[in-house]
Amino acid sequence: MHSKSIVELGAALRAGEFSSVELTRHFIQRIERLDGDLNTLITTTPEQALVEAESADQAVKAGRAGVLTGIPIVQKDIFCTRGVKTSCGSKMLDSFISPYDATVVERLRQAGVVCLGKTNMDEFAMGSSNETSFYGPVRNPWDRERVPGGSSGGSAAAVAARLAVAATGTDTGGSIRQPAALCGVTGLKPTYGRVSRFGMIAFASSLDQAGPMTRNAEDAALLLQAMAGFDPKDSTCANEAVPDYSSTLEDSLEGLKIGLPREYFDAGLDPAVATSVEAAIEVYKRLGARVIDISLPNSGLAVPTYYVVAPAECSSNLSRFDGVRFGYRCKEPKDLEDLYKRSRGEGFGAEVKRRIMIGAYVLSAGYYDAYYLKAQKTRHLISDDFKQAFERVDVIMGPTTPTTAFGLGEKMDDPVTMYLNDIYTIATNLAGLPGISLPVEPVKGLPVGLQIIGNYFTEAKILNAAHRFQQETEWHRLKPDLSKQS
Ligand code: GLN
């Protein structure tokens, strides 16, 4: 049961093969049995899940079931969930019970999903390995001595380990695509503004975007359908019509123009990962696509630009967690200053503090022009590269990450090496473009991701390209052998 996709399970539920309550119980038991070790979930909500499953079963009986009715999923702990702890992976919000639902949560609820719990993540979504979480690292189900990627590492690992059918994630610089790649699942970061950010705890507001993490592109289309669309509660949410993502999945790829940026196949790319990605591109050629070499000349500026823009925005967004208005409050403060200092000092972890300090520095009067303004200009150059590329090609393909999953603890002492993990994903966020990562041939038993980047609001096109590939290949069906390692 647990290896089936949303599409397969939805059909089985509607055909009465089993009930959502049975399905939900099955996943609850898997979580109890396997998650102690993997640590993919910060909070589990089994009682609530069973109540939701019962009402899904009633909807099925009444003939009111939609494609997502009764499907058990997990939500990244960055999304506010009414009545349930929403920690964002931080001690700062360890005791925060949200009084309302994020729009993403509300929309998925309305679509009838069952929520099994909230997934582990890097603290405030800052990280590429899930090791900055206050709740401890998540282990990669393919090799428990390795990281699952981050910041949506819990979501990716939960889907890979079949602890849920699907998950939500957020992507500010790669946090859906990078863990999807390292855990062998399909992860879609939509166009900036495609999905509402209301109730999604802010990291860097001009970059953050929510998206689905699933077994395959077909499922991603269904989840995105429910998540996407205008929301008056988010002023940056796009008022653009939402197409029917499932209806174009089967479209022919004959004549599709694929751009391969030479900068994404550079010396930093592990040769074995390159071989897997190149083999995937061959599949596209067989499907009738045409490959065109392109250049995104300012790619090298993406990581440095991001590490000015994202910390600047985070230093502003996280100023609300001061122990007075929001978040953890220290014990017995001497005075107001002591309360601020100790609440923030004790509530935030090292990586979050590093980002806040960098952000405050680049925004300070003396350095604003040299760093923040400069970064806004380089951000423009990066967007222009993509604009020019999309005049010649329909989609851009390349690796999602330079290597497969690295060891737990391997990069924690070297932030710059850690930051370089997102070298192929970050530019997409700076430009606001959509991107998907899907599993291709593993290297030494570890998953590898192919990234497909599309033009603005062309999620349907990249889902179509991903789905056609998955019809030709079996990589997305591979699953980790959990019995072997524990
Ligand atoms: N790894 C990047 C960072 O630490 C991206 C994180 C994200 O996309 N949320 O900022």
PDB file of N, CA and C and ligand atoms in Angstrom, residues 125-128 151 171-175 203 306-307 355 422, ligand 1:
ATOM      1  N   ALA A 125      14.527  27.058   7.837  1.00  0.00           N
ATOM      2  CA  ALA A 125      14.812  26.685   6.434  1.00  0.00           C
ATOM      3  C   ALA A 125      16.204  27.115   5.973  1.00  0.00           C
ATOM      4  N   MET A 126      17.099  27.317   6.927  1.00  0.00           N
ATOM      5  CA  MET A 126      18.464  27.724   6.572  1.00  0.00           C
ATOM      6  C   MET A 126      19.390  26.527   6.671  1.00  0.00           C
ATOM      7  N   GLY A 127      19.711  25.966   5.524  1.00  0.00           N
ATOM      8  CA  GLY A 127      20.611  24.824   5.510  1.00  0.00           C
ATOM      9  C   GLY A 127      20.405  23.975   4.283  1.00  0.00           C
ATOM     10  N   SER A 128      21.345  23.067   4.051  1.00  0.00           N
ATOM     11  CA  SER A 128      21.292  22.176   2.896  1.00  0.00           C
ATOM     12  C   SER A 128      21.453  20.734   3.328  1.00  0.00           C
ATOM     13  N   SER A 151      16.558  22.480   2.915  1.00  0.00           N
ATOM     14  CA  SER A 151      16.024  22.397   4.258  1.00  0.00           C
ATOM     15  C   SER A 151      14.808  21.476   4.393  1.00  0.00           C
ATOM     16  N   ASP A 171      11.124  26.249  -0.871  1.00  0.00           N
ATOM     17  CA  ASP A 171      12.383  26.362  -1.603  1.00  0.00           C
ATOM     18  C   ASP A 171      12.750  27.838  -1.729  1.00  0.00           C
ATOM     19  N   THR A 172      13.818  28.216  -1.034  1.00  0.00           N
ATOM     20  CA  THR A 172      14.290  29.604  -1.050  1.00  0.00           C
ATOM     21  C   THR A 172      15.543  29.709  -1.920  1.00  0.00           C
ATOM     22  N   GLY A 173      16.322  28.601  -1.886  1.00  0.00           N
ATOM     23  CA  GLY A 173      17.532  28.556  -2.709  1.00  0.00           C
ATOM     24  C   GLY A 173      17.782  27.151  -3.231  1.00  0.00           C
ATOM     25  N   GLY A 174      16.822  26.269  -3.012  1.00  0.00           N
ATOM     26  CA  GLY A 174      16.987  24.889  -3.484  1.00  0.00           C
ATOM     27  C   GLY A 174      16.371  23.862  -2.563  1.00  0.00           C
ATOM     28  N   SER A 175      15.714  24.318  -1.506  1.00  0.00           N
ATOM     29  CA  SER A 175      15.283  23.421  -0.430  1.00  0.00           C
ATOM     30  C   SER A 175      14.199  22.408  -0.757  1.00  0.00           C
ATOM     31  N   PHE A 203      11.413  33.240   5.535  1.00  0.00           N
ATOM     32  CA  PHE A 203      12.873  33.245   5.625  1.00  0.00           C
ATOM     33  C   PHE A 203      13.325  34.439   4.780  1.00  0.00           C
ATOM     34  N   TYR A 306      22.999  35.408  -3.582  1.00  0.00           N
ATOM     35  CA  TYR A 306      22.013  34.840  -2.666  1.00  0.00           C
ATOM     36  C   TYR A 306      22.431  35.059  -1.218  1.00  0.00           C
ATOM     37  N   TYR A 307      23.722  34.881  -0.928  1.00  0.00           N
ATOM     38  CA  TYR A 307      24.161  34.993   0.466  1.00  0.00           C
ATOM     39  C   TYR A 307      24.336  36.438   0.932  1.00  0.00           C
ATOM     40  N   ARG A 355      23.391  34.067   9.798  1.00  0.00           N
ATOM     41  CA  ARG A 355      22.656  34.745   8.714  1.00  0.00           C
ATOM     42  C   ARG A 355      22.157  36.118   9.177  1.00  0.00           C
ATOM     43  N   ASP A 422      24.114  24.264  -3.295  1.00  0.00           N
ATOM     44  CA  ASP A 422      22.946  24.804  -4.000  1.00  0.00           C
ATOM     45  C   ASP A 422      23.347  25.574  -5.252  1.00  0.00           C
TER      46      ASP A 422
HETATM   47  N1  GLN B   1      20.490  25.899   1.391  1.00  0.00           N
HETATM   48  C1  GLN B   1      20.023  27.241   1.156  1.00  0.00           C
HETATM   49  C2  GLN B   1      20.163  28.056   2.405  1.00  0.00           C
HETATM   50  O1  GLN B   1      20.647  27.545   3.378  1.00  0.00           O
HETATM   51  C3  GLN B   1      18.601  27.232   0.673  1.00  0.00           C
HETATM   52  C4  GLN B   1      17.618  26.972   1.743  1.00  0.00           C
HETATM   53  C5  GLN B   1      16.221  27.018   1.268  1.00  0.00           C
HETATM   54  O2  GLN B   1      15.952  26.891   0.066  1.00  0.00           O
HETATM   55  N2  GLN B   1      15.304  27.211   2.198  1.00  0.00           N
HETATM   56  O3  GLN B   1      19.809  29.202   2.453  1.00  0.00           O
END
